[in-house]
Coordinates of C-alpha atoms in Angstrom, one line a residue:
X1 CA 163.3 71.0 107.6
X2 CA 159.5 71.0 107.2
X3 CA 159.4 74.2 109.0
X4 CA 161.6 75.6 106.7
X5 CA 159.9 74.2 103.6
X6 CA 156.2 75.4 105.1
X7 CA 158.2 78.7 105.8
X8 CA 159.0 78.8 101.7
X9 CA 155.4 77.9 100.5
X10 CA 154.0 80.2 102.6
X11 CA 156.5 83.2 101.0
X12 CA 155.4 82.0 97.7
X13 CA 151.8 82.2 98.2
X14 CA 152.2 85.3 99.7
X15 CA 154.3 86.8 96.6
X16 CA 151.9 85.6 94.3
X17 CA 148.9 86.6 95.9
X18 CA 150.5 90.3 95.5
X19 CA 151.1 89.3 91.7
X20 CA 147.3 88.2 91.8
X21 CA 146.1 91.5 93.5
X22 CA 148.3 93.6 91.1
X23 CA 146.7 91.7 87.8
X24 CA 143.4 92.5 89.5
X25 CA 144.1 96.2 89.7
X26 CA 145.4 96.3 86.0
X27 CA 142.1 95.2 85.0
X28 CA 139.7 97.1 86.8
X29 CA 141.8 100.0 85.5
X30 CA 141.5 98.6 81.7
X31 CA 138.0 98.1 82.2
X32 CA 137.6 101.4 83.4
X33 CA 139.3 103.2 80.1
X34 CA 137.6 100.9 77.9
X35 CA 134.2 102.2 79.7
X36 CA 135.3 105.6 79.3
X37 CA 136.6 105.1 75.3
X38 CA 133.0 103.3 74.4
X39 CA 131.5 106.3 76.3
X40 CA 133.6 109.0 73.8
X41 CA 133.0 107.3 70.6
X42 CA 129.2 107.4 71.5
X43 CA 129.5 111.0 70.1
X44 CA 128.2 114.4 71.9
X45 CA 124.7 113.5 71.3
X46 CA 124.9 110.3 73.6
X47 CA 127.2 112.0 76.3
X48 CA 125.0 114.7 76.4
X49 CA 121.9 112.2 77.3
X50 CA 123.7 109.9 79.7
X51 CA 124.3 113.0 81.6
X52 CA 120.5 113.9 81.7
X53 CA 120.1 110.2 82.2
X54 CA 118.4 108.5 79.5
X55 CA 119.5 107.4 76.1
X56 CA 117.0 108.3 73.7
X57 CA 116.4 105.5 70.9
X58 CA 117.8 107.2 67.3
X59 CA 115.5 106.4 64.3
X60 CA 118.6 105.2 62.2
X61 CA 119.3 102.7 64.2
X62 CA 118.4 99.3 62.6
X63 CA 114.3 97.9 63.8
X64 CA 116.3 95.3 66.8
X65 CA 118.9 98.2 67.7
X66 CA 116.3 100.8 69.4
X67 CA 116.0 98.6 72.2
X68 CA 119.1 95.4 71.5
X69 CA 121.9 98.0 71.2
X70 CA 120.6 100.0 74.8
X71 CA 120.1 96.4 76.2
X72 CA 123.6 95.5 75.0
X73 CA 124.7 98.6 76.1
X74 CA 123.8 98.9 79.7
X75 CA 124.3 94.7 80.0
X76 CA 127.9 95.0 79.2
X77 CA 128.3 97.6 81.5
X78 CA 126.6 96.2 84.2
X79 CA 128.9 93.3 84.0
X80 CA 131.7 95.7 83.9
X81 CA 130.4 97.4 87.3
X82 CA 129.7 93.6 88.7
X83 CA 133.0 91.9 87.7
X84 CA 134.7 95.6 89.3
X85 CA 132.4 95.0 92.4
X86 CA 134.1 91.6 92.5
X87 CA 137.4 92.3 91.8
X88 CA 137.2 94.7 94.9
X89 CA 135.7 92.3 97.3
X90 CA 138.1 89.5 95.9
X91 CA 141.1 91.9 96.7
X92 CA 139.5 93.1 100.4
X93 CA 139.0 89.1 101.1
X94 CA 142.9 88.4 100.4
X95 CA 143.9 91.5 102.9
X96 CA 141.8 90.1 105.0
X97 CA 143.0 86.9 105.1
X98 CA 146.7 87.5 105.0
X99 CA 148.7 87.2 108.3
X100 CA 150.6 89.1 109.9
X101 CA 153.9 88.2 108.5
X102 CA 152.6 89.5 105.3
X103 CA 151.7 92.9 107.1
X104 CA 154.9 93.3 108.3
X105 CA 156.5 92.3 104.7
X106 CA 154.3 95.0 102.6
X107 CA 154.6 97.2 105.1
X108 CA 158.4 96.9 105.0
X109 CA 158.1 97.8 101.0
X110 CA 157.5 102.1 101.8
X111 CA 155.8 103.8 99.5
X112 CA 155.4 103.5 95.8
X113 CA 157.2 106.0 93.4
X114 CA 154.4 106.9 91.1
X115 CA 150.6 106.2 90.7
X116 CA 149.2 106.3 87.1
X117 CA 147.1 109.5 86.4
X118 CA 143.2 108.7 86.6
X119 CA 141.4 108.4 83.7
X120 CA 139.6 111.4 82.4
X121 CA 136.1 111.5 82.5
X122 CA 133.2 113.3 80.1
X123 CA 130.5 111.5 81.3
X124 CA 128.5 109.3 83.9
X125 CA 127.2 106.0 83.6
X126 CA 123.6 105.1 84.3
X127 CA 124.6 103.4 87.6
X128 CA 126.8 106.6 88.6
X129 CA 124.1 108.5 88.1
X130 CA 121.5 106.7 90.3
X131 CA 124.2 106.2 92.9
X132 CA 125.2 109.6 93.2
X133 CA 121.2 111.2 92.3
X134 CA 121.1 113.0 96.0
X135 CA 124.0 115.2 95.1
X136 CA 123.8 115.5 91.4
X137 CA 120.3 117.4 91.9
X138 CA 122.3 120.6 93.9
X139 CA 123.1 123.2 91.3
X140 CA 126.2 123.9 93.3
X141 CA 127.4 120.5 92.5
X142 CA 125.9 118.8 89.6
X143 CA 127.5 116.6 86.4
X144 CA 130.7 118.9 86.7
X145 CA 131.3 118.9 90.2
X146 CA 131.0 115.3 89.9
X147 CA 132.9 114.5 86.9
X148 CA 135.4 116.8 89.0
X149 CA 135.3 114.7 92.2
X150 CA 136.0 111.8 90.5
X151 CA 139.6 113.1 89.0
X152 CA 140.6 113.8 92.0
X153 CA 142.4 112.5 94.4
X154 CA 143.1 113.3 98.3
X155 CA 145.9 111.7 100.5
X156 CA 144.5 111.1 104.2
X157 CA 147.3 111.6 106.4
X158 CA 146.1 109.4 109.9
X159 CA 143.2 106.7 109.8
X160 CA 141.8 107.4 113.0
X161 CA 139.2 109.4 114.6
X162 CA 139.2 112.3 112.2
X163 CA 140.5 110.3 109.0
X164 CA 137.8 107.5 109.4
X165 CA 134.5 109.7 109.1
X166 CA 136.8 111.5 106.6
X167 CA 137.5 109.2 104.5
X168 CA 134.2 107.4 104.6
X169 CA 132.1 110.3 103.4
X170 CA 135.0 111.4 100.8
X171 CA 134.3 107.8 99.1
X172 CA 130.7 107.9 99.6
X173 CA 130.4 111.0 97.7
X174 CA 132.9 109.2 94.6
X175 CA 136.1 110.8 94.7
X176 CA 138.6 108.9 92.4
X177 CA 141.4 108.2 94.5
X178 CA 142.3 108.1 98.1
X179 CA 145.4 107.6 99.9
X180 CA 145.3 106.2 103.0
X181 CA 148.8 106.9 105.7
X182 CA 148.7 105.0 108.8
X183 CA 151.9 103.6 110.4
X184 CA 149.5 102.1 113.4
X185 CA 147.4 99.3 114.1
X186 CA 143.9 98.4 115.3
X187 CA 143.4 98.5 119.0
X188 CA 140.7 97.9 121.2
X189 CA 141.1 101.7 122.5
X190 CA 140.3 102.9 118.8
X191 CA 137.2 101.3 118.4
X192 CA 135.5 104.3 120.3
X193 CA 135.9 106.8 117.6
X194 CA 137.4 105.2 114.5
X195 CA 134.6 104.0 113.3
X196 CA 135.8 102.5 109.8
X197 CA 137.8 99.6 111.9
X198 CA 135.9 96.7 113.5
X199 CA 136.6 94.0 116.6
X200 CA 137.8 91.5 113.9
X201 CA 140.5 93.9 112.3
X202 CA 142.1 94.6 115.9
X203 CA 146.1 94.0 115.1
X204 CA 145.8 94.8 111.5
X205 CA 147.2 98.0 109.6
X206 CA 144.9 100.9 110.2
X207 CA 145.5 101.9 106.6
X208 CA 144.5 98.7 104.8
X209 CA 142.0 98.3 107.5
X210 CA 140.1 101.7 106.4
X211 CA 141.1 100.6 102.7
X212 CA 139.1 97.3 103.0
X213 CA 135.7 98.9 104.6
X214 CA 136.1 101.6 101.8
X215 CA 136.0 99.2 99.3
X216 CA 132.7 97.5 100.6
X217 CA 130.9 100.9 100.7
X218 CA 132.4 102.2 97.1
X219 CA 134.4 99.7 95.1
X220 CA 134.3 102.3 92.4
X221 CA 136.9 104.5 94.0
X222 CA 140.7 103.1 94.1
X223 CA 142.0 102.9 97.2
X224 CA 145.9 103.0 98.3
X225 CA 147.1 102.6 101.5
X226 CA 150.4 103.1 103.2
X227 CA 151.1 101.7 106.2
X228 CA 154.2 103.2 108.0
X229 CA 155.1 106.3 109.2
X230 CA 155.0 110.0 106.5
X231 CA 159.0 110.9 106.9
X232 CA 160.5 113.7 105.2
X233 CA 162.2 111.9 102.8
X234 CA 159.1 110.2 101.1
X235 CA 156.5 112.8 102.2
X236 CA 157.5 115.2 98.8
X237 CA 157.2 112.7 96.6
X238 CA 153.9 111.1 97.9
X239 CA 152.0 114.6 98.1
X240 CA 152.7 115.7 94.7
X241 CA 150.7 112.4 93.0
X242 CA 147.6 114.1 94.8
X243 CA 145.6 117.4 94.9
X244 CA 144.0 117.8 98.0
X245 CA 145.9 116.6 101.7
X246 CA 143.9 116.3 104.7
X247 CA 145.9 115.9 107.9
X248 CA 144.2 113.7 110.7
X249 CA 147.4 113.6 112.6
X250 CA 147.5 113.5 116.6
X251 CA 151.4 114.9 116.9
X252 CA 153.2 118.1 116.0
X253 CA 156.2 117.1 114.0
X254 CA 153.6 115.5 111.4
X255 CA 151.5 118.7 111.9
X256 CA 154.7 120.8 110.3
X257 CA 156.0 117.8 108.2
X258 CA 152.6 118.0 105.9
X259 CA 152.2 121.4 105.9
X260 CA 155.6 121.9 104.2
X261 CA 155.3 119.6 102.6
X262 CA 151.9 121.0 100.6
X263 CA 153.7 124.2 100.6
X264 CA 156.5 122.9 98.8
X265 CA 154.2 121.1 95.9
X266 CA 151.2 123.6 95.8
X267 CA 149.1 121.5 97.2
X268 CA 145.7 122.6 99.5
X269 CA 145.7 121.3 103.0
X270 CA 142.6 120.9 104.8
X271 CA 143.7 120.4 108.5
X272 CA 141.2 119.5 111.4
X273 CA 142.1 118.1 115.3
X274 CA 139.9 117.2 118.0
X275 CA 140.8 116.9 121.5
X276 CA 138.3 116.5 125.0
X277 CA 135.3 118.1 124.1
X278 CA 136.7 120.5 121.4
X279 CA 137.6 120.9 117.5
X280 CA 139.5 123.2 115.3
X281 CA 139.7 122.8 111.3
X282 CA 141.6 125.0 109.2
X283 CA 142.2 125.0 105.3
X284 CA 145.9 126.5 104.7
X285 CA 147.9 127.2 101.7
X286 CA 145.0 127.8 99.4
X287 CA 144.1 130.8 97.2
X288 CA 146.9 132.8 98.8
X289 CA 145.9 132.0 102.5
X290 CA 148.2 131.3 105.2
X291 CA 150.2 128.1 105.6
X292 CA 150.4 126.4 109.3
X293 CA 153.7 128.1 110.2
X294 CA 152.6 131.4 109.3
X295 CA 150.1 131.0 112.5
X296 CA 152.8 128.9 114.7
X297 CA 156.1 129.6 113.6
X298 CA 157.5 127.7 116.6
X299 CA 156.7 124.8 118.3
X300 CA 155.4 124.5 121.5
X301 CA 157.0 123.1 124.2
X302 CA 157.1 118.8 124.2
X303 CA 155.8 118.8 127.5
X304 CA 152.7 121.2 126.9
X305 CA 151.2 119.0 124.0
X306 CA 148.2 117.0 125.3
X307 CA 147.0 114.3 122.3
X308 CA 143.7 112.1 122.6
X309 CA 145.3 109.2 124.9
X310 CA 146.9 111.8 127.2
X311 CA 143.5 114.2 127.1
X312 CA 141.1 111.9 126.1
X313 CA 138.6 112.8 123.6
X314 CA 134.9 112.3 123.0
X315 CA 134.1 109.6 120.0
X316 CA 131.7 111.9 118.4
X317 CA 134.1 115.5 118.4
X318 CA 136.3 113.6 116.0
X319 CA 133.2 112.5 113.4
X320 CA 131.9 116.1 113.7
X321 CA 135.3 117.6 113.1
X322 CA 136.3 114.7 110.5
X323 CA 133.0 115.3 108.6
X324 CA 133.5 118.9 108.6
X325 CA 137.2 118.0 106.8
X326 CA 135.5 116.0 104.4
X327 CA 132.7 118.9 103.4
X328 CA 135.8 121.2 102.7
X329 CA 137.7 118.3 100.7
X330 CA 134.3 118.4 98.6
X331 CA 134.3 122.1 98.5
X332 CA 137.6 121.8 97.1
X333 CA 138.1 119.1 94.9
X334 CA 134.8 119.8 93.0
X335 CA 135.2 123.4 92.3
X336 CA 132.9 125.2 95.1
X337 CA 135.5 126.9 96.6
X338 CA 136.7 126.4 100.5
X339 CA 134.8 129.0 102.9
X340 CA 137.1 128.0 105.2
X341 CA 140.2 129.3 103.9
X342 CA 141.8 132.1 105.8
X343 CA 139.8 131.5 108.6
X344 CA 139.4 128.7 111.8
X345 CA 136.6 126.7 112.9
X346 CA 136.4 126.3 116.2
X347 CA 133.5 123.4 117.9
X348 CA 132.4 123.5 121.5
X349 CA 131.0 120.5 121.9
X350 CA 129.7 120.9 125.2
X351 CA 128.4 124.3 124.6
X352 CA 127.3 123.3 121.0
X353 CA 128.5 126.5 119.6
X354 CA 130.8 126.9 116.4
X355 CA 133.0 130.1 116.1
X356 CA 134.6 131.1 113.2
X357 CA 137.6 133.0 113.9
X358 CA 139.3 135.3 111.0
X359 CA 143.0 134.4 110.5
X360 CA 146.1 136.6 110.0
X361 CA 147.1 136.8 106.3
X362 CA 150.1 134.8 104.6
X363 CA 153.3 135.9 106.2
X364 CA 156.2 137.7 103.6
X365 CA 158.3 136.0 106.2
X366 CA 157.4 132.8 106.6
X367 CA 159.6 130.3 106.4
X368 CA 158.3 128.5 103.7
X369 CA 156.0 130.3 101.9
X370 CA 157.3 133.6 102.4
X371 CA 158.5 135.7 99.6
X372 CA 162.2 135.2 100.6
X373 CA 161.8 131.6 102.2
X374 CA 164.2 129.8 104.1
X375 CA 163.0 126.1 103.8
X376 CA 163.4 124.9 100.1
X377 CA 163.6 121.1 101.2
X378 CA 161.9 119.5 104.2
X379 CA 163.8 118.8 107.2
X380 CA 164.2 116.9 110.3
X381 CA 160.9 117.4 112.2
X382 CA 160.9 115.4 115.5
X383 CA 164.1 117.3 116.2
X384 CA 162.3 120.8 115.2
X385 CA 159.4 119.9 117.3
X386 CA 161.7 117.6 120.2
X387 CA 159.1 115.2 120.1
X388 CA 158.1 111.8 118.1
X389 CA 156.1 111.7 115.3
X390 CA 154.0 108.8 116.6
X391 CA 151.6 109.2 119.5
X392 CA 153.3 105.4 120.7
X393 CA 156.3 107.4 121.9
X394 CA 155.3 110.4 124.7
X395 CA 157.7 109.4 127.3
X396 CA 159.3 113.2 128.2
X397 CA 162.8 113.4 130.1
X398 CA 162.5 115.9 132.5
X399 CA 164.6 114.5 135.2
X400 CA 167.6 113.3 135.7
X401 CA 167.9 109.0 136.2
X402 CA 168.9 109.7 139.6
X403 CA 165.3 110.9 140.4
X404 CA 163.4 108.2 138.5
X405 CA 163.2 104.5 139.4
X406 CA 161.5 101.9 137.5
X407 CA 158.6 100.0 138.4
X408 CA 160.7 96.8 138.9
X409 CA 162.6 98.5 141.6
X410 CA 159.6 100.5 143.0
X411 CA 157.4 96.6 142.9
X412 CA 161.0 95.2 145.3
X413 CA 160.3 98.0 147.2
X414 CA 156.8 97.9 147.9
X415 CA 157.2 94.0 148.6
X416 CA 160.0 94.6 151.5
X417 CA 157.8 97.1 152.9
X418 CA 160.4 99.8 152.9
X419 CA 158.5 103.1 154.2
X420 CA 157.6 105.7 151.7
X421 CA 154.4 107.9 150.5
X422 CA 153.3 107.0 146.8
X423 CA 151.5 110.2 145.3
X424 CA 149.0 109.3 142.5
X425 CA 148.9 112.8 140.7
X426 CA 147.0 112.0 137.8
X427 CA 143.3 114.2 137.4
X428 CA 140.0 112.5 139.1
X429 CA 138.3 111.0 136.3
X430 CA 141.7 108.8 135.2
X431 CA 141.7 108.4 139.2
X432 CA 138.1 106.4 138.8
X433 CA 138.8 104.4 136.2
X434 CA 141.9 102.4 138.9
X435 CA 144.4 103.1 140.9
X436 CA 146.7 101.3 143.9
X437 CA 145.1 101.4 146.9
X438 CA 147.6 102.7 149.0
X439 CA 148.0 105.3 147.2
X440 CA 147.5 109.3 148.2
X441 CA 145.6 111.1 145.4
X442 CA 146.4 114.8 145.0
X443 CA 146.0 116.1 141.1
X444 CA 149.0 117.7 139.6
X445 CA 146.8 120.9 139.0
X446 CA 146.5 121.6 143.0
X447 CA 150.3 120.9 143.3
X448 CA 150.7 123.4 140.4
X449 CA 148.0 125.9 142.2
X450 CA 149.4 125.2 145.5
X451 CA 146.2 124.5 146.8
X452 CA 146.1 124.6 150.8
X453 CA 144.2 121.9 150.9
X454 CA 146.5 119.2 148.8
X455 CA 149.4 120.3 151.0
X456 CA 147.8 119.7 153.8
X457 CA 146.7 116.5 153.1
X458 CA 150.4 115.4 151.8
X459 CA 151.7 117.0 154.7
X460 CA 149.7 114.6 156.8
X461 CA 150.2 111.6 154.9
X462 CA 154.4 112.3 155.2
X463 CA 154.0 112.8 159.1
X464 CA 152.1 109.1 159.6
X465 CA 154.6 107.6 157.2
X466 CA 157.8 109.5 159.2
X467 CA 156.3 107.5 162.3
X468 CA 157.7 103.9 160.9
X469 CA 161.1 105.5 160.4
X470 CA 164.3 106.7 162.8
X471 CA 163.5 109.9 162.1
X472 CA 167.1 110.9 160.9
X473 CA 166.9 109.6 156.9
X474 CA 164.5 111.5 154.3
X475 CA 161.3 110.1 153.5
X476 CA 160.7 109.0 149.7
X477 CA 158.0 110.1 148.4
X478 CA 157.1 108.5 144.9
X479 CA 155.3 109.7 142.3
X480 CA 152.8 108.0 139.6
X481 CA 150.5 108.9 137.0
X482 CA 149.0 107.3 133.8
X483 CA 153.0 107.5 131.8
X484 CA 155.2 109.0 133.7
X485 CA 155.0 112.1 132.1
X486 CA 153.0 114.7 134.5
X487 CA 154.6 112.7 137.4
X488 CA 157.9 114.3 136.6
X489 CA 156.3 117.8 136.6
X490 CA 154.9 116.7 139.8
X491 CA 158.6 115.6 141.6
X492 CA 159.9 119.2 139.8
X493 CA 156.9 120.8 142.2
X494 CA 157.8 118.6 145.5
X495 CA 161.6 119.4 145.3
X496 CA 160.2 123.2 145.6
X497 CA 158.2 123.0 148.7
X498 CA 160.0 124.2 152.1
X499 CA 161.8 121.4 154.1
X500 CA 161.1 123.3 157.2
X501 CA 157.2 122.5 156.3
X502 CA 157.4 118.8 154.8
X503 CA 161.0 118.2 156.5
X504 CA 163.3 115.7 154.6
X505 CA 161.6 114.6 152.0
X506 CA 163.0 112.7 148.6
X507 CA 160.7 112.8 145.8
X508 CA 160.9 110.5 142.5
X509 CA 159.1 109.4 139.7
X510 CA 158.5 106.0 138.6
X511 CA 159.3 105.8 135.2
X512 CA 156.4 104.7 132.4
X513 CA 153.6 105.4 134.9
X514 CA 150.5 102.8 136.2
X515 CA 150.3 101.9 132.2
X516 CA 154.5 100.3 133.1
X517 CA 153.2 98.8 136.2
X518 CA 150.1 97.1 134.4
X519 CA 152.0 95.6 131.6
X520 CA 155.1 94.7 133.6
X521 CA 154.0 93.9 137.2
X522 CA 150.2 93.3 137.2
X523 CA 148.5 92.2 134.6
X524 CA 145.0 92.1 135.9
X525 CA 145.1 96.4 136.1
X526 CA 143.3 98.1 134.0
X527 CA 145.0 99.2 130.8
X528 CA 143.2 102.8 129.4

């Protein structure tokens, strides 16, 4: 019974902590209009000098005004900016705080139906001003790109490597709203590259996570994150309530999913990935350029899609290429144009050369934004793409169960010493990092090249092992990598080589890779 009545309180503090935040965010916002109505009713004269920045005493004004009403003034909106200041750090401290049951319970809400339109703006405060000084000076920017950047708003699809430099520098430089998609949390392996999540937000929402640092570099900017996954039946609705989308996604069927998406409700979509040592970014569907399936109608194949924890990627090639996202953002949002659109930008970053590359005009048959198009609605995209549209789920089925075994029944094996080869085909720099000692490593790229020397080494390896058996029943071979994924490929390769060369020979994979046997057999290996 206590449990149960600690389990209610806790509920309770939990829903009214939500009410709390939610009065919160009313208030900023009615603290913000009222800023912005004082501001009109100053007339053109005083909007006009706020933007120079300096209010010029008016000889009407009665003898205490010149100096009482500007001190008045500028105190009351200091206190403003202060009490906003706090009203943001207040809110971040709760999300903070909250446990994980409450995670799981707002995350369980989806997303919101509509956000209220932000305010319009005809002027900067003082403080706005002095904050944003650096950029105001550029001609190409000035009081109206800014006033621009801060009615706009940008949905970040993916908190990670490219959406955490993206989203940093986008509320650095004062946009007005930013929406924040993330179905993941903070791991240790993110820490690398994502660099808007710390060591104590490790198991918290990536979305609220990037929300919260956000907030402590620019309160002034409203932040709204979702945390769960951007499906077709919620994407629509979420990208129309913004004007620019950035995608910072790591899979293909989110790739497509956004892209129609924007299509669909006009909307500009500045698209950047980042993978080894390399980086692409693209702007699509703006000012009559190409849309993403103009250039890749189809898919490619599940199994030749390599994504950061497959490939691996270098920290700093994903705040190059995130940074370069958020420059065109700016372009964008206030009014300088995109010199990216129509065209790729591709970053060698061992090289330390960028090529820009000239893309193929918009399509009159694509798809979607074709003059006759066949997508009016968006559709079912991990079954377009035969994939998932998280990079948690990469397991590929290339083999039937009766060539797989699990690591359970591989671990019974191993402990009855049962006489078998176990081929580590994973590349040399994973093979480093750990590996089982009796294991034979050959990379699946010299089974794929048939290199003489691998075979010859495997060859070897089968021969001693054949000497512990009768001689008359095949010899397993097993096969291991990082997931199971390239040790399928690898099985597909063995079943191909002559028996009169190898002689009987069984070959299987063990199913979820070293990754399977480190969480379900040994805990002590390494985890990557």
């Amino acid at each position: 019974m206590a449990g149960a009545a600690a389990a209610r309180l806790r509920a309770e503090i939990r829903r009214r902590e939500r009410e709390l935040r939610g009065l919160r965010e009313r208030l900023a916002a009615e603290l913000a209009r009222g800023d912005t109505a004082e501001q009109e009713e100053d007339g053109e004269r005083e909007r006009d000098e706020a933007a120079c920045g300096a209010r010029q005493p008016s000889a009407a004004e009665p003898a205490r005004g010149d100096a009482g009403h500007a001190e008045d003034e500028d105190g009351a909106r200091g206190m403003r900016e202060r009490l906003a200041a706090e009203l943001a750090r207040g809110d971040s401290g709760d999300a903070d705080e909250e446990d994980e049951d409450d995670d799981e319970e707002e995350g369980s809400l989806g997303f919101p139906a509509e956000l209220p339109p932000l305010p319009a703006r005809s002027a900067l405060s003082a403080a706005e001003i002095l904050r944003y000084s650096r950029q105001l000076v550029l001609p190409e920017l000035g009081v109206r790109g800014q006033l621009r950047l801060a009615r706009s708003s940008v949905l970040v699809v993916g908190c990670g490597g490219l959406g955490c430099p993206l989203a940093q520098y986008l509320a650095a430089a004062g946009v007005g709203r930013l929406g924040l998609v993330d179905h993941d949390v903070v791991e240790t392996s993110n820490l690398q590259r994502q660099v808007l999540h710390g060591e104590a937000r490790r198991g918290r929402p990536k979305a609220r996570s990037a929300a919260a640092a956000l907030r402590r570099l620019n309160s002034a900017v409203q932040y709204v994150p979702y945390r769960g996954t951007l499906r077709p039946r919620s994407a629509l609705r979420l990208v129309r309530q913004y004007d620019i989308v950035a995608d910072c996604s790591d899979n293909a069927p989110t790739r497509y999913l956004v892209s129609d998406a924007c299509v669909l409700a006009g909307r500009p979509l500045v698209s950047g990935s980042a993978l080894r040592l390399e980086g692409q970014l693209a702007v699509y569907n703006h000012r009559g350029g190409p849309c993403y399936r103009c250039l890749f109608p189809r898919p490619p194949p599940p199994d030749a899609v390599t994504n950061c924890a497959d490939g691996g990627v270098l920290g700093a090639v994903t705040g190059i290429v995130g940074c370069l996202q958020a420059l065109e953002v700016l372009k964008i949002a206030s009014g300088m144009g995109s010199s990216l659109s129509g065209s790729m930008l591709m970053f060698d970053a061992l090289e330390g050369r960028f090529r820009n590359i000239k893309l193929r005009p918009r399509r009159a048959d694509c798809a979607v934004c074709g003059d006759s198009p066949s997508i009016t609605c968006l559709q079912d995209y991990e079954a377009f793409c035969g994939s998932c549209a998280t990079d948690k789920c990469r397991a590929l089925q290339l083999l039937p169960a009766a060539d797989r075994l699990s690591v359970q029944q591989y671990k019974a094996l191993l402990d009855a010493r049962a006489p078998h080869v176990l081929l580590d085909v994973r590349p040399p720099a994973e093979a480093d990092i750990c590996r089982l000692p009796h294991a034979l490593h050959i990379p699946l790229r010299s089974l794929q090249d048939r290199e003489p020397h691998a075979l010859r080494r495997l060859h070897e390896r089968v021969r001693e092992e054949r000497q512990r058996t009768d001689g008359q029943t095949p010899l397993p071979v097993y096969v291991v990598c990082k997931l199971g994924n390239d040790s399928q490929k690898a099985v597909k390769i063995l079943q191909e080589l002559p028996a009169e060369e190898f002689g009987s020979v069984v070959a299987k994979d063990i199913k979820g890779g070293l990754m399977a046997w480190a969480t379900k057999i040994d805990s002590t290996f390494p985890q990557y």
